[in-house]
Amino acid sequence: MSRRHGRVREAAAMHTSLRSLSYIVAAADAASVSEAARRLNVSQPSISAAIAHFEEACGVQLFIRRPARGVSLTPTGERVVREARMLLTHAEDFSQMVRELGEGLSGEVVIGAFPTLAIRYLPHLLDTLAQIHPRISIIMHEGDQDEILSGLAEGRIEVALSYTFAIPADVAVERLQRLHPHAVLTADHPLAAAAEIDLADLGDAPFMLLDLPHSRDYFLRLFAAEGVQPQIVHRSRSPELLRGLVARGRGYTLHNALPDTPFTYDGGRVAMVPLKGEREPTEVALLTSRRTRPRPAVAAFLDHVRHYFEAGAAPPMALGRSPR
């Protein structure tokens, strides 16, 4: 390709309309041109034309067409769509800023949260945020670590409250708090009143594993560090389900982001006892993409979360102390 031809294509890409980009992103999300048209309430030829024009003008292929099976992104398409999401988000934020200039900080922030941290921290965090910045709205996505990192990479999530597991180079990490592991036992367990315990003290008792990517590996490392082989009887992605099963006498589990109550959803009761010694903690962190600069509303959310943890707003149980 000649240098002049390359410059023409660069100019064409720069002059692609935001509407065309929104059509392309919609087709990627729906994996179907017809479904994207239905969701946007536009004609199918409008979506097809936007894709074709972009591909022709920029000299790239965004989608692989599969008759009767919709469309899928090419590697180039994945990158274009990721960048387009970010551009569309910034454009919307700019438009809203212009519309509401002088009326206070506002905007929409899309956050991701690891399930154990979402139920532990977000109710208080979002309640106090609303009191300070009532014009900021939050869209929440709960997911495991892999889902959160994928959302950040693809621009579907702007900031995440999660752990420091398997962080790639393009994700910025701001550590907030270390959470120490606790054994979750029945309230009448012989060790429920202990100041701390070894995993070996639990012998061959049935163990229930929080079965989320990276989390499961972390908990199994705790056993390996003590030379203990856990007797796994249940696996679940829900920490509250596991606490409920513990209260019903089905076994014990391990947990870090401890709730501020010993009661379970169905009225049972558990005890939470810290593990003895310097066991590997988990680290709560704010995760953001290094490839984008936080918008004003996102920056306000980040500052609010920092202040929450710096001020010690997280209740004592989250700091690794057993409830007594």
PDB file of C-alpha atoms in Angstrom:
ATOM      1  CA  MET A   1       0.000   0.000   0.000  1.00  0.00           C
ATOM      2  CA  SER A   2       1.344   3.460  -0.916  1.00  0.00           C
ATOM      3  CA  ARG A   3       1.969   6.049   1.755  1.00  0.00           C
ATOM      4  CA  ARG A   4      -0.689   8.271   0.188  1.00  0.00           C
ATOM      5  CA  HIS A   5      -3.211   5.418   0.193  1.00  0.00           C
ATOM      6  CA  GLY A   6      -2.411   4.757   3.844  1.00  0.00           C
ATOM      7  CA  ARG A   7      -3.065   8.397   4.745  1.00  0.00           C
ATOM      8  CA  VAL A   8      -6.397   8.278   2.928  1.00  0.00           C
ATOM      9  CA  ARG A   9      -7.461   5.251   4.935  1.00  0.00           C
ATOM     10  CA  GLU A  10      -6.337   6.848   8.221  1.00  0.00           C
ATOM     11  CA  ALA A  11      -8.439   9.902   7.382  1.00  0.00           C
ATOM     12  CA  ALA A  12     -11.415   7.694   6.552  1.00  0.00           C
ATOM     13  CA  ALA A  13     -11.119   5.932   9.889  1.00  0.00           C
ATOM     14  CA  MET A  14     -10.950   9.248  11.735  1.00  0.00           C
ATOM     15  CA  HIS A  15     -14.109  10.452  10.007  1.00  0.00           C
ATOM     16  CA  THR A  16     -16.140   7.368  10.834  1.00  0.00           C
ATOM     17  CA  SER A  17     -19.280   8.549  12.610  1.00  0.00           C
ATOM     18  CA  LEU A  18     -20.085   7.645  16.174  1.00  0.00           C
ATOM     19  CA  ARG A  19     -23.349   6.204  14.900  1.00  0.00           C
ATOM     20  CA  SER A  20     -21.483   3.816  12.608  1.00  0.00           C
ATOM     21  CA  LEU A  21     -19.262   2.760  15.504  1.00  0.00           C
ATOM     22  CA  SER A  22     -22.332   2.128  17.642  1.00  0.00           C
ATOM     23  CA  TYR A  23     -23.723  -0.101  14.872  1.00  0.00           C
ATOM     24  CA  ILE A  24     -20.466  -2.067  14.717  1.00  0.00           C
ATOM     25  CA  VAL A  25     -20.351  -2.532  18.502  1.00  0.00           C
ATOM     26  CA  ALA A  26     -24.005  -3.610  18.528  1.00  0.00           C
ATOM     27  CA  ALA A  27     -23.324  -6.234  15.857  1.00  0.00           C
ATOM     28  CA  ALA A  28     -20.380  -7.523  17.887  1.00  0.00           C
ATOM     29  CA  ASP A  29     -22.460  -7.715  21.080  1.00  0.00           C
ATOM     30  CA  ALA A  30     -25.339  -9.497  19.359  1.00  0.00           C
ATOM     31  CA  ALA A  31     -23.098 -11.682  17.131  1.00  0.00           C
ATOM     32  CA  SER A  32     -25.762 -10.971  14.508  1.00  0.00           C
ATOM     33  CA  VAL A  33     -26.486  -8.087  12.153  1.00  0.00           C
ATOM     34  CA  SER A  34     -30.232  -8.714  12.203  1.00  0.00           C
ATOM     35  CA  GLU A  35     -30.347  -8.902  16.009  1.00  0.00           C
ATOM     36  CA  ALA A  36     -28.286  -5.691  16.293  1.00  0.00           C
ATOM     37  CA  ALA A  37     -30.759  -3.963  13.968  1.00  0.00           C
ATOM     38  CA  ARG A  38     -33.654  -5.164  16.109  1.00  0.00           C
ATOM     39  CA  ARG A  39     -32.025  -3.946  19.332  1.00  0.00           C
ATOM     40  CA  LEU A  40     -31.243  -0.516  17.867  1.00  0.00           C
ATOM     41  CA  ASN A  41     -34.575  -0.274  16.027  1.00  0.00           C
ATOM     42  CA  VAL A  42     -32.875   0.464  12.696  1.00  0.00           C
ATOM     43  CA  SER A  43     -32.880  -1.385   9.383  1.00  0.00           C
ATOM     44  CA  GLN A  44     -30.577  -4.332   8.838  1.00  0.00           C
ATOM     45  CA  PRO A  45     -29.063  -2.717   5.693  1.00  0.00           C
ATOM     46  CA  SER A  46     -28.023   0.281   7.851  1.00  0.00           C
ATOM     47  CA  ILE A  47     -25.945  -2.000  10.087  1.00  0.00           C
ATOM     48  CA  SER A  48     -24.498  -3.890   7.128  1.00  0.00           C
ATOM     49  CA  ALA A  49     -23.628  -0.666   5.308  1.00  0.00           C
ATOM     50  CA  ALA A  50     -21.842   0.780   8.344  1.00  0.00           C
ATOM     51  CA  ILE A  51     -19.711  -2.353   8.684  1.00  0.00           C
ATOM     52  CA  ALA A  52     -18.963  -2.542   4.959  1.00  0.00           C
ATOM     53  CA  HIS A  53     -18.060   1.142   4.751  1.00  0.00           C
ATOM     54  CA  PHE A  54     -15.669   0.892   7.685  1.00  0.00           C
ATOM     55  CA  GLU A  55     -14.006  -2.250   6.340  1.00  0.00           C
ATOM     56  CA  GLU A  56     -13.612  -0.739   2.862  1.00  0.00           C
ATOM     57  CA  ALA A  57     -12.429   2.662   4.072  1.00  0.00           C
ATOM     58  CA  CYS A  58      -9.930   1.285   6.583  1.00  0.00           C
ATOM     59  CA  GLY A  59      -8.793  -1.786   4.714  1.00  0.00           C
ATOM     60  CA  VAL A  60      -9.585  -4.225   7.499  1.00  0.00           C
ATOM     61  CA  GLN A  61     -12.011  -7.091   8.074  1.00  0.00           C
ATOM     62  CA  LEU A  62     -14.033  -6.762  11.271  1.00  0.00           C
ATOM     63  CA  PHE A  63     -16.323  -9.763  11.069  1.00  0.00           C
ATOM     64  CA  ILE A  64     -16.434 -13.283   9.725  1.00  0.00           C
ATOM     65  CA  ARG A  65     -19.857 -13.900   8.189  1.00  0.00           C
ATOM     66  CA  ARG A  66     -21.378 -17.321   8.770  1.00  0.00           C
ATOM     67  CA  PRO A  67     -24.683 -17.869   6.922  1.00  0.00           C
ATOM     68  CA  ALA A  68     -27.494 -18.708   9.334  1.00  0.00           C
ATOM     69  CA  ARG A  69     -25.047 -18.454  12.245  1.00  0.00           C
ATOM     70  CA  GLY A  70     -24.507 -14.714  12.525  1.00  0.00           C
ATOM     71  CA  VAL A  71     -21.120 -13.020  12.678  1.00  0.00           C
ATOM     72  CA  SER A  72     -17.983 -13.298  14.809  1.00  0.00           C
ATOM     73  CA  LEU A  73     -15.141 -10.842  15.292  1.00  0.00           C
ATOM     74  CA  THR A  74     -11.755 -11.243  13.676  1.00  0.00           C
ATOM     75  CA  PRO A  75      -8.710 -10.476  15.871  1.00  0.00           C
ATOM     76  CA  THR A  76      -8.581  -7.039  14.220  1.00  0.00           C
ATOM     77  CA  GLY A  77     -12.298  -6.629  14.823  1.00  0.00           C
ATOM     78  CA  GLU A  78     -11.873  -7.412  18.510  1.00  0.00           C
ATOM     79  CA  ARG A  79      -9.373  -4.584  18.875  1.00  0.00           C
ATOM     80  CA  VAL A  80     -11.468  -2.137  16.854  1.00  0.00           C
ATOM     81  CA  VAL A  81     -14.584  -2.923  18.903  1.00  0.00           C
ATOM     82  CA  ARG A  82     -12.668  -2.588  22.174  1.00  0.00           C
ATOM     83  CA  GLU A  83     -11.421   0.870  21.168  1.00  0.00           C
ATOM     84  CA  ALA A  84     -14.848   1.814  19.805  1.00  0.00           C
ATOM     85  CA  ARG A  85     -16.505   1.020  23.145  1.00  0.00           C
ATOM     86  CA  MET A  86     -14.112   3.352  24.914  1.00  0.00           C
ATOM     87  CA  LEU A  87     -14.599   6.100  22.342  1.00  0.00           C
ATOM     88  CA  LEU A  88     -18.386   5.844  22.550  1.00  0.00           C
ATOM     89  CA  THR A  89     -18.253   5.982  26.348  1.00  0.00           C
ATOM     90  CA  HIS A  90     -16.108   9.101  26.267  1.00  0.00           C
ATOM     91  CA  ALA A  91     -18.334  10.694  23.635  1.00  0.00           C
ATOM     92  CA  GLU A  92     -21.438  10.091  25.759  1.00  0.00           C
ATOM     93  CA  ASP A  93     -19.686  11.465  28.813  1.00  0.00           C
ATOM     94  CA  PHE A  94     -18.644  14.559  26.850  1.00  0.00           C
ATOM     95  CA  SER A  95     -22.202  15.100  25.599  1.00  0.00           C
ATOM     96  CA  GLN A  96     -23.614  14.758  29.080  1.00  0.00           C
ATOM     97  CA  MET A  97     -20.998  17.128  30.473  1.00  0.00           C
ATOM     98  CA  VAL A  98     -21.966  19.741  27.898  1.00  0.00           C
ATOM     99  CA  ARG A  99     -25.684  19.275  28.600  1.00  0.00           C
ATOM    100  CA  GLU A 100     -25.248  19.543  32.327  1.00  0.00           C
ATOM    101  CA  LEU A 101     -22.393  22.032  32.520  1.00  0.00           C
ATOM    102  CA  GLY A 102     -22.555  23.851  35.809  1.00  0.00           C
ATOM    103  CA  GLU A 103     -25.028  21.429  37.384  1.00  0.00           C
ATOM    104  CA  GLY A 104     -22.487  19.347  39.308  1.00  0.00           C
ATOM    105  CA  LEU A 105     -20.573  16.162  38.656  1.00  0.00           C
ATOM    106  CA  SER A 106     -22.670  13.565  36.871  1.00  0.00           C
ATOM    107  CA  GLY A 107     -22.387  10.570  34.613  1.00  0.00           C
ATOM    108  CA  GLU A 108     -22.650   6.828  34.428  1.00  0.00           C
ATOM    109  CA  VAL A 109     -19.909   4.540  35.733  1.00  0.00           C
ATOM    110  CA  VAL A 110     -19.713   0.865  34.831  1.00  0.00           C
ATOM    111  CA  ILE A 111     -18.036  -1.088  37.613  1.00  0.00           C
ATOM    112  CA  GLY A 112     -17.105  -4.721  38.046  1.00  0.00           C
ATOM    113  CA  ALA A 113     -16.971  -6.469  41.389  1.00  0.00           C
ATOM    114  CA  PHE A 114     -15.855  -9.861  42.630  1.00  0.00           C
ATOM    115  CA  PRO A 115     -18.911 -11.533  44.250  1.00  0.00           C
ATOM    116  CA  THR A 116     -17.476 -11.797  47.773  1.00  0.00           C
ATOM    117  CA  LEU A 117     -16.455  -8.126  47.703  1.00  0.00           C
ATOM    118  CA  ALA A 118     -19.672  -6.939  46.064  1.00  0.00           C
ATOM    119  CA  ILE A 119     -21.898  -8.247  48.842  1.00  0.00           C
ATOM    120  CA  ARG A 120     -19.447  -7.128  51.518  1.00  0.00           C
ATOM    121  CA  TYR A 121     -18.645  -3.566  50.462  1.00  0.00           C
ATOM    122  CA  LEU A 122     -20.832  -2.223  47.665  1.00  0.00           C
ATOM    123  CA  PRO A 123     -24.069  -1.550  49.600  1.00  0.00           C
ATOM    124  CA  HIS A 124     -22.310   0.907  51.927  1.00  0.00           C
ATOM    125  CA  LEU A 125     -20.008   2.266  49.221  1.00  0.00           C
ATOM    126  CA  LEU A 126     -22.805   3.028  46.775  1.00  0.00           C
ATOM    127  CA  ASP A 127     -25.103   4.422  49.443  1.00  0.00           C
ATOM    128  CA  THR A 128     -22.478   6.920  50.634  1.00  0.00           C
ATOM    129  CA  LEU A 129     -21.496   7.738  47.033  1.00  0.00           C
ATOM    130  CA  ALA A 130     -25.116   8.651  46.261  1.00  0.00           C
ATOM    131  CA  GLN A 131     -25.156  11.058  49.191  1.00  0.00           C
ATOM    132  CA  ILE A 132     -22.041  12.850  47.933  1.00  0.00           C
ATOM    133  CA  HIS A 133     -22.589  12.595  44.162  1.00  0.00           C
ATOM    134  CA  PRO A 134     -26.313  12.044  43.580  1.00  0.00           C
ATOM    135  CA  ARG A 135     -25.973  12.628  39.838  1.00  0.00           C
ATOM    136  CA  ILE A 136     -23.526   9.766  39.325  1.00  0.00           C
ATOM    137  CA  SER A 137     -25.266   6.521  38.416  1.00  0.00           C
ATOM    138  CA  ILE A 138     -23.638   3.116  38.738  1.00  0.00           C
ATOM    139  CA  ILE A 139     -24.038   0.060  36.527  1.00  0.00           C
ATOM    140  CA  MET A 140     -22.758  -3.055  38.298  1.00  0.00           C
ATOM    141  CA  HIS A 141     -21.378  -6.264  36.857  1.00  0.00           C
ATOM    142  CA  GLU A 142     -20.495  -9.072  39.253  1.00  0.00           C
ATOM    143  CA  GLY A 143     -18.108 -11.709  38.014  1.00  0.00           C
ATOM    144  CA  ASP A 144     -15.143 -13.864  38.801  1.00  0.00           C
ATOM    145  CA  GLN A 145     -11.600 -12.614  38.250  1.00  0.00           C
ATOM    146  CA  ASP A 146     -11.391 -13.829  34.660  1.00  0.00           C
ATOM    147  CA  GLU A 147     -14.694 -12.146  33.780  1.00  0.00           C
ATOM    148  CA  ILE A 148     -13.614  -8.894  35.415  1.00  0.00           C
ATOM    149  CA  LEU A 149     -10.259  -8.793  33.640  1.00  0.00           C
ATOM    150  CA  SER A 150     -11.959  -9.578  30.341  1.00  0.00           C
ATOM    151  CA  GLY A 151     -14.441  -6.746  30.912  1.00  0.00           C
ATOM    152  CA  LEU A 152     -11.624  -4.275  31.582  1.00  0.00           C
ATOM    153  CA  ALA A 153      -9.711  -5.399  28.494  1.00  0.00           C
ATOM    154  CA  GLU A 154     -12.757  -5.056  26.259  1.00  0.00           C
ATOM    155  CA  GLY A 155     -13.876  -1.715  27.675  1.00  0.00           C
ATOM    156  CA  ARG A 156     -17.137  -3.106  29.072  1.00  0.00           C
ATOM    157  CA  ILE A 157     -16.001  -2.291  32.627  1.00  0.00           C
ATOM    158  CA  GLU A 158     -14.278   0.932  33.614  1.00  0.00           C
ATOM    159  CA  VAL A 159     -13.180   0.115  37.144  1.00  0.00           C
ATOM    160  CA  ALA A 160     -13.349  -3.005  39.291  1.00  0.00           C
ATOM    161  CA  LEU A 161     -13.255  -3.843  42.972  1.00  0.00           C
ATOM    162  CA  SER A 162     -11.529  -7.184  43.058  1.00  0.00           C
ATOM    163  CA  TYR A 163      -8.452  -9.123  44.135  1.00  0.00           C
ATOM    164  CA  THR A 164      -4.875  -9.075  42.860  1.00  0.00           C
ATOM    165  CA  PHE A 165      -5.043 -12.502  41.215  1.00  0.00           C
ATOM    166  CA  ALA A 166      -3.440 -12.929  37.761  1.00  0.00           C
ATOM    167  CA  ILE A 167      -3.254  -9.234  36.855  1.00  0.00           C
ATOM    168  CA  PRO A 168      -2.032  -8.597  33.280  1.00  0.00           C
ATOM    169  CA  ALA A 169       0.407  -5.801  32.420  1.00  0.00           C
ATOM    170  CA  ASP A 170      -2.272  -3.528  30.939  1.00  0.00           C
ATOM    171  CA  VAL A 171      -4.291  -3.376  34.190  1.00  0.00           C
ATOM    172  CA  ALA A 172      -3.365  -0.865  36.903  1.00  0.00           C
ATOM    173  CA  VAL A 173      -3.647  -2.126  40.482  1.00  0.00           C
ATOM    174  CA  GLU A 174      -4.279   0.032  43.533  1.00  0.00           C
ATOM    175  CA  ARG A 175      -4.146  -2.085  46.684  1.00  0.00           C
ATOM    176  CA  LEU A 176      -6.668  -1.167  49.347  1.00  0.00           C
ATOM    177  CA  GLN A 177      -6.694  -3.813  52.056  1.00  0.00           C
ATOM    178  CA  ARG A 178      -5.347  -7.208  53.054  1.00  0.00           C
ATOM    179  CA  LEU A 179      -7.895  -9.814  54.120  1.00  0.00           C
ATOM    180  CA  HIS A 180      -6.767 -12.734  56.251  1.00  0.00           C
ATOM    181  CA  PRO A 181      -8.253 -16.226  55.899  1.00  0.00           C
ATOM    182  CA  HIS A 182     -10.763 -17.551  58.413  1.00  0.00           C
ATOM    183  CA  ALA A 183     -12.339 -20.940  58.936  1.00  0.00           C
ATOM    184  CA  VAL A 184     -16.132 -20.769  58.905  1.00  0.00           C
ATOM    185  CA  LEU A 185     -17.555 -23.312  61.356  1.00  0.00           C
ATOM    186  CA  THR A 186     -20.899 -24.213  62.872  1.00  0.00           C
ATOM    187  CA  ALA A 187     -21.710 -22.007  65.847  1.00  0.00           C
ATOM    188  CA  ASP A 188     -21.561 -25.006  68.209  1.00  0.00           C
ATOM    189  CA  HIS A 189     -18.310 -26.421  66.816  1.00  0.00           C
ATOM    190  CA  PRO A 190     -15.787 -27.342  69.555  1.00  0.00           C
ATOM    191  CA  LEU A 191     -13.309 -24.833  68.040  1.00  0.00           C
ATOM    192  CA  ALA A 192     -15.843 -22.035  67.494  1.00  0.00           C
ATOM    193  CA  ALA A 193     -14.586 -20.103  70.525  1.00  0.00           C
ATOM    194  CA  ALA A 194     -10.873 -20.583  69.749  1.00  0.00           C
ATOM    195  CA  ALA A 195      -8.734 -17.493  69.219  1.00  0.00           C
ATOM    196  CA  GLU A 196      -7.191 -19.122  66.136  1.00  0.00           C
ATOM    197  CA  ILE A 197      -6.851 -22.582  64.617  1.00  0.00           C
ATOM    198  CA  ASP A 198      -4.699 -24.675  62.280  1.00  0.00           C
ATOM    199  CA  LEU A 199      -6.341 -26.416  59.356  1.00  0.00           C
ATOM    200  CA  ALA A 200      -4.890 -29.638  60.726  1.00  0.00           C
ATOM    201  CA  ASP A 201      -7.094 -29.126  63.815  1.00  0.00           C
ATOM    202  CA  LEU A 202     -10.135 -29.798  61.619  1.00  0.00           C
ATOM    203  CA  GLY A 203      -8.892 -33.281  60.767  1.00  0.00           C
ATOM    204  CA  ASP A 204     -10.970 -35.079  58.140  1.00  0.00           C
ATOM    205  CA  ALA A 205     -14.017 -32.847  58.521  1.00  0.00           C
ATOM    206  CA  PRO A 206     -15.934 -32.254  55.255  1.00  0.00           C
ATOM    207  CA  PHE A 207     -14.720 -29.131  53.438  1.00  0.00           C
ATOM    208  CA  MET A 208     -16.762 -26.926  51.075  1.00  0.00           C
ATOM    209  CA  LEU A 209     -14.786 -24.996  48.466  1.00  0.00           C
ATOM    210  CA  LEU A 210     -15.564 -21.571  46.988  1.00  0.00           C
ATOM    211  CA  ASP A 211     -15.150 -22.695  43.390  1.00  0.00           C
ATOM    212  CA  LEU A 212     -14.200 -19.559  41.477  1.00  0.00           C
ATOM    213  CA  PRO A 213     -11.162 -19.118  39.191  1.00  0.00           C
ATOM    214  CA  HIS A 214      -8.046 -18.232  41.229  1.00  0.00           C
ATOM    215  CA  SER A 215     -10.027 -18.278  44.491  1.00  0.00           C
ATOM    216  CA  ARG A 216     -10.078 -22.076  44.505  1.00  0.00           C
ATOM    217  CA  ASP A 217      -6.315 -22.134  43.914  1.00  0.00           C
ATOM    218  CA  TYR A 218      -5.747 -19.676  46.756  1.00  0.00           C
ATOM    219  CA  PHE A 219      -7.701 -21.753  49.273  1.00  0.00           C
ATOM    220  CA  LEU A 220      -6.059 -24.990  48.188  1.00  0.00           C
ATOM    221  CA  ARG A 221      -2.646 -23.340  48.640  1.00  0.00           C
ATOM    222  CA  LEU A 222      -3.549 -22.679  52.274  1.00  0.00           C
ATOM    223  CA  PHE A 223      -4.071 -26.400  52.785  1.00  0.00           C
ATOM    224  CA  ALA A 224      -0.892 -27.283  50.917  1.00  0.00           C
ATOM    225  CA  ALA A 225       1.117 -24.889  53.116  1.00  0.00           C
ATOM    226  CA  GLU A 226       0.087 -26.961  56.146  1.00  0.00           C
ATOM    227  CA  GLY A 227       0.453 -30.328  54.437  1.00  0.00           C
ATOM    228  CA  VAL A 228      -3.278 -30.992  54.778  1.00  0.00           C
ATOM    229  CA  GLN A 229      -5.431 -32.728  52.159  1.00  0.00           C
ATOM    230  CA  PRO A 230      -8.970 -31.273  52.340  1.00  0.00           C
ATOM    231  CA  GLN A 231     -11.938 -33.608  52.104  1.00  0.00           C
ATOM    232  CA  ILE A 232     -13.987 -31.648  49.566  1.00  0.00           C
ATOM    233  CA  VAL A 233     -17.693 -32.528  49.697  1.00  0.00           C
ATOM    234  CA  HIS A 234     -19.254 -29.463  48.022  1.00  0.00           C
ATOM    235  CA  ARG A 235     -18.139 -26.841  45.518  1.00  0.00           C
ATOM    236  CA  SER A 236     -20.035 -23.619  44.880  1.00  0.00           C
ATOM    237  CA  ARG A 237     -19.558 -20.187  43.327  1.00  0.00           C
ATOM    238  CA  SER A 238     -21.705 -18.663  46.088  1.00  0.00           C
ATOM    239  CA  PRO A 239     -20.045 -17.769  49.401  1.00  0.00           C
ATOM    240  CA  GLU A 240     -23.437 -17.315  51.052  1.00  0.00           C
ATOM    241  CA  LEU A 241     -24.601 -20.748  49.990  1.00  0.00           C
ATOM    242  CA  LEU A 242     -21.487 -22.229  51.572  1.00  0.00           C
ATOM    243  CA  ARG A 243     -22.075 -20.314  54.828  1.00  0.00           C
ATOM    244  CA  GLY A 244     -25.632 -21.613  54.869  1.00  0.00           C
ATOM    245  CA  LEU A 245     -24.451 -25.180  54.410  1.00  0.00           C
ATOM    246  CA  VAL A 246     -21.912 -24.705  57.215  1.00  0.00           C
ATOM    247  CA  ALA A 247     -24.681 -23.506  59.551  1.00  0.00           C
ATOM    248  CA  ARG A 248     -26.625 -26.680  58.698  1.00  0.00           C
ATOM    249  CA  GLY A 249     -23.717 -28.840  59.764  1.00  0.00           C
ATOM    250  CA  ARG A 250     -22.630 -29.962  56.301  1.00  0.00           C
ATOM    251  CA  GLY A 251     -18.953 -29.136  56.900  1.00  0.00           C
ATOM    252  CA  TYR A 252     -16.719 -26.059  57.055  1.00  0.00           C
ATOM    253  CA  THR A 253     -15.362 -23.552  54.554  1.00  0.00           C
ATOM    254  CA  LEU A 254     -12.725 -20.829  54.304  1.00  0.00           C
ATOM    255  CA  HIS A 255     -13.438 -17.165  53.714  1.00  0.00           C
ATOM    256  CA  ASN A 256     -11.638 -13.812  53.687  1.00  0.00           C
ATOM    257  CA  ALA A 257     -14.187 -11.046  53.023  1.00  0.00           C
ATOM    258  CA  LEU A 258     -16.136 -11.729  56.186  1.00  0.00           C
ATOM    259  CA  PRO A 259     -19.712 -10.482  56.611  1.00  0.00           C
ATOM    260  CA  ASP A 260     -20.560  -8.298  59.572  1.00  0.00           C
ATOM    261  CA  THR A 261     -22.955 -10.891  60.975  1.00  0.00           C
ATOM    262  CA  PRO A 262     -22.708 -14.544  62.018  1.00  0.00           C
ATOM    263  CA  PHE A 263     -26.224 -15.204  60.664  1.00  0.00           C
ATOM    264  CA  THR A 264     -26.941 -16.804  57.314  1.00  0.00           C
ATOM    265  CA  TYR A 265     -29.718 -16.009  54.853  1.00  0.00           C
ATOM    266  CA  ASP A 266     -31.943 -18.786  56.192  1.00  0.00           C
ATOM    267  CA  GLY A 267     -31.435 -17.909  59.853  1.00  0.00           C
ATOM    268  CA  GLY A 268     -28.563 -20.262  60.682  1.00  0.00           C
ATOM    269  CA  ARG A 269     -25.494 -19.155  62.608  1.00  0.00           C
ATOM    270  CA  VAL A 270     -21.781 -19.692  62.032  1.00  0.00           C
ATOM    271  CA  ALA A 271     -18.510 -18.872  63.771  1.00  0.00           C
ATOM    272  CA  MET A 272     -15.515 -17.355  61.955  1.00  0.00           C
ATOM    273  CA  VAL A 273     -12.102 -18.162  63.394  1.00  0.00           C
ATOM    274  CA  PRO A 274      -8.790 -16.846  61.984  1.00  0.00           C
ATOM    275  CA  LEU A 275      -6.176 -19.333  60.840  1.00  0.00           C
ATOM    276  CA  LYS A 276      -3.090 -19.562  62.999  1.00  0.00           C
ATOM    277  CA  GLY A 277       0.169 -18.001  61.879  1.00  0.00           C
ATOM    278  CA  GLU A 278       1.121 -15.820  58.935  1.00  0.00           C
ATOM    279  CA  ARG A 279      -1.158 -17.293  56.314  1.00  0.00           C
ATOM    280  CA  GLU A 280      -1.246 -15.846  52.819  1.00  0.00           C
ATOM    281  CA  PRO A 281      -3.838 -13.056  52.760  1.00  0.00           C
ATOM    282  CA  THR A 282      -5.844 -11.850  49.799  1.00  0.00           C
ATOM    283  CA  GLU A 283      -5.563  -8.214  48.720  1.00  0.00           C
ATOM    284  CA  VAL A 284      -8.560  -6.065  47.833  1.00  0.00           C
ATOM    285  CA  ALA A 285      -7.727  -3.710  44.984  1.00  0.00           C
ATOM    286  CA  LEU A 286      -9.103  -1.182  42.541  1.00  0.00           C
ATOM    287  CA  LEU A 287      -8.433  -2.317  38.989  1.00  0.00           C
ATOM    288  CA  THR A 288      -8.447  -0.001  35.980  1.00  0.00           C
ATOM    289  CA  SER A 289      -7.158  -0.208  32.433  1.00  0.00           C
ATOM    290  CA  ARG A 290      -3.805   1.480  31.803  1.00  0.00           C
ATOM    291  CA  ARG A 291      -4.983   2.224  28.291  1.00  0.00           C
ATOM    292  CA  THR A 292      -7.609   4.786  29.274  1.00  0.00           C
ATOM    293  CA  ARG A 293      -7.734   7.876  31.430  1.00  0.00           C
ATOM    294  CA  PRO A 294     -10.538   7.911  34.019  1.00  0.00           C
ATOM    295  CA  ARG A 295     -13.448  10.160  33.115  1.00  0.00           C
ATOM    296  CA  PRO A 296     -14.569  12.702  35.782  1.00  0.00           C
ATOM    297  CA  ALA A 297     -17.348  10.466  37.112  1.00  0.00           C
ATOM    298  CA  VAL A 298     -15.004   7.475  37.231  1.00  0.00           C
ATOM    299  CA  ALA A 299     -12.345   9.545  39.013  1.00  0.00           C
ATOM    300  CA  ALA A 300     -14.945  10.587  41.592  1.00  0.00           C
ATOM    301  CA  PHE A 301     -15.882   6.944  42.196  1.00  0.00           C
ATOM    302  CA  LEU A 302     -12.209   5.991  42.579  1.00  0.00           C
ATOM    303  CA  ASP A 303     -11.641   8.786  45.091  1.00  0.00           C
ATOM    304  CA  HIS A 304     -14.706   7.721  47.056  1.00  0.00           C
ATOM    305  CA  VAL A 305     -13.525   4.109  47.304  1.00  0.00           C
ATOM    306  CA  ARG A 306     -10.040   5.237  48.373  1.00  0.00           C
ATOM    307  CA  HIS A 307     -11.466   7.435  51.095  1.00  0.00           C
ATOM    308  CA  TYR A 308     -13.749   4.626  52.269  1.00  0.00           C
ATOM    309  CA  PHE A 309     -10.843   2.284  52.889  1.00  0.00           C
ATOM    310  CA  GLU A 310      -8.354   4.908  54.077  1.00  0.00           C
ATOM    311  CA  ALA A 311     -10.836   6.175  56.662  1.00  0.00           C
ATOM    312  CA  GLY A 312     -11.316   2.677  58.051  1.00  0.00           C
ATOM    313  CA  ALA A 313     -14.962   2.619  56.995  1.00  0.00           C
ATOM    314  CA  ALA A 314     -14.681  -1.113  56.362  1.00  0.00           C
ATOM    315  CA  PRO A 315     -15.919  -2.781  59.561  1.00  0.00           C
ATOM    316  CA  PRO A 316     -13.365  -4.580  61.770  1.00  0.00           C
ATOM    317  CA  MET A 317     -14.376  -8.087  60.702  1.00  0.00           C
ATOM    318  CA  ALA A 318     -13.057  -7.336  57.211  1.00  0.00           C
ATOM    319  CA  LEU A 319      -9.642  -6.626  58.684  1.00  0.00           C
ATOM    320  CA  GLY A 320      -9.019 -10.196  59.685  1.00  0.00           C
ATOM    321  CA  ARG A 321     -10.343 -10.232  63.246  1.00  0.00           C
ATOM    322  CA  SER A 322     -12.747 -12.859  64.433  1.00  0.00           C
ATOM    323  CA  PRO A 323     -16.220 -11.771  65.593  1.00  0.00           C
ATOM    324  CA  ARG A 324     -16.523 -11.961  69.339  1.00  0.00           C
TER     325      ARG A 324
END
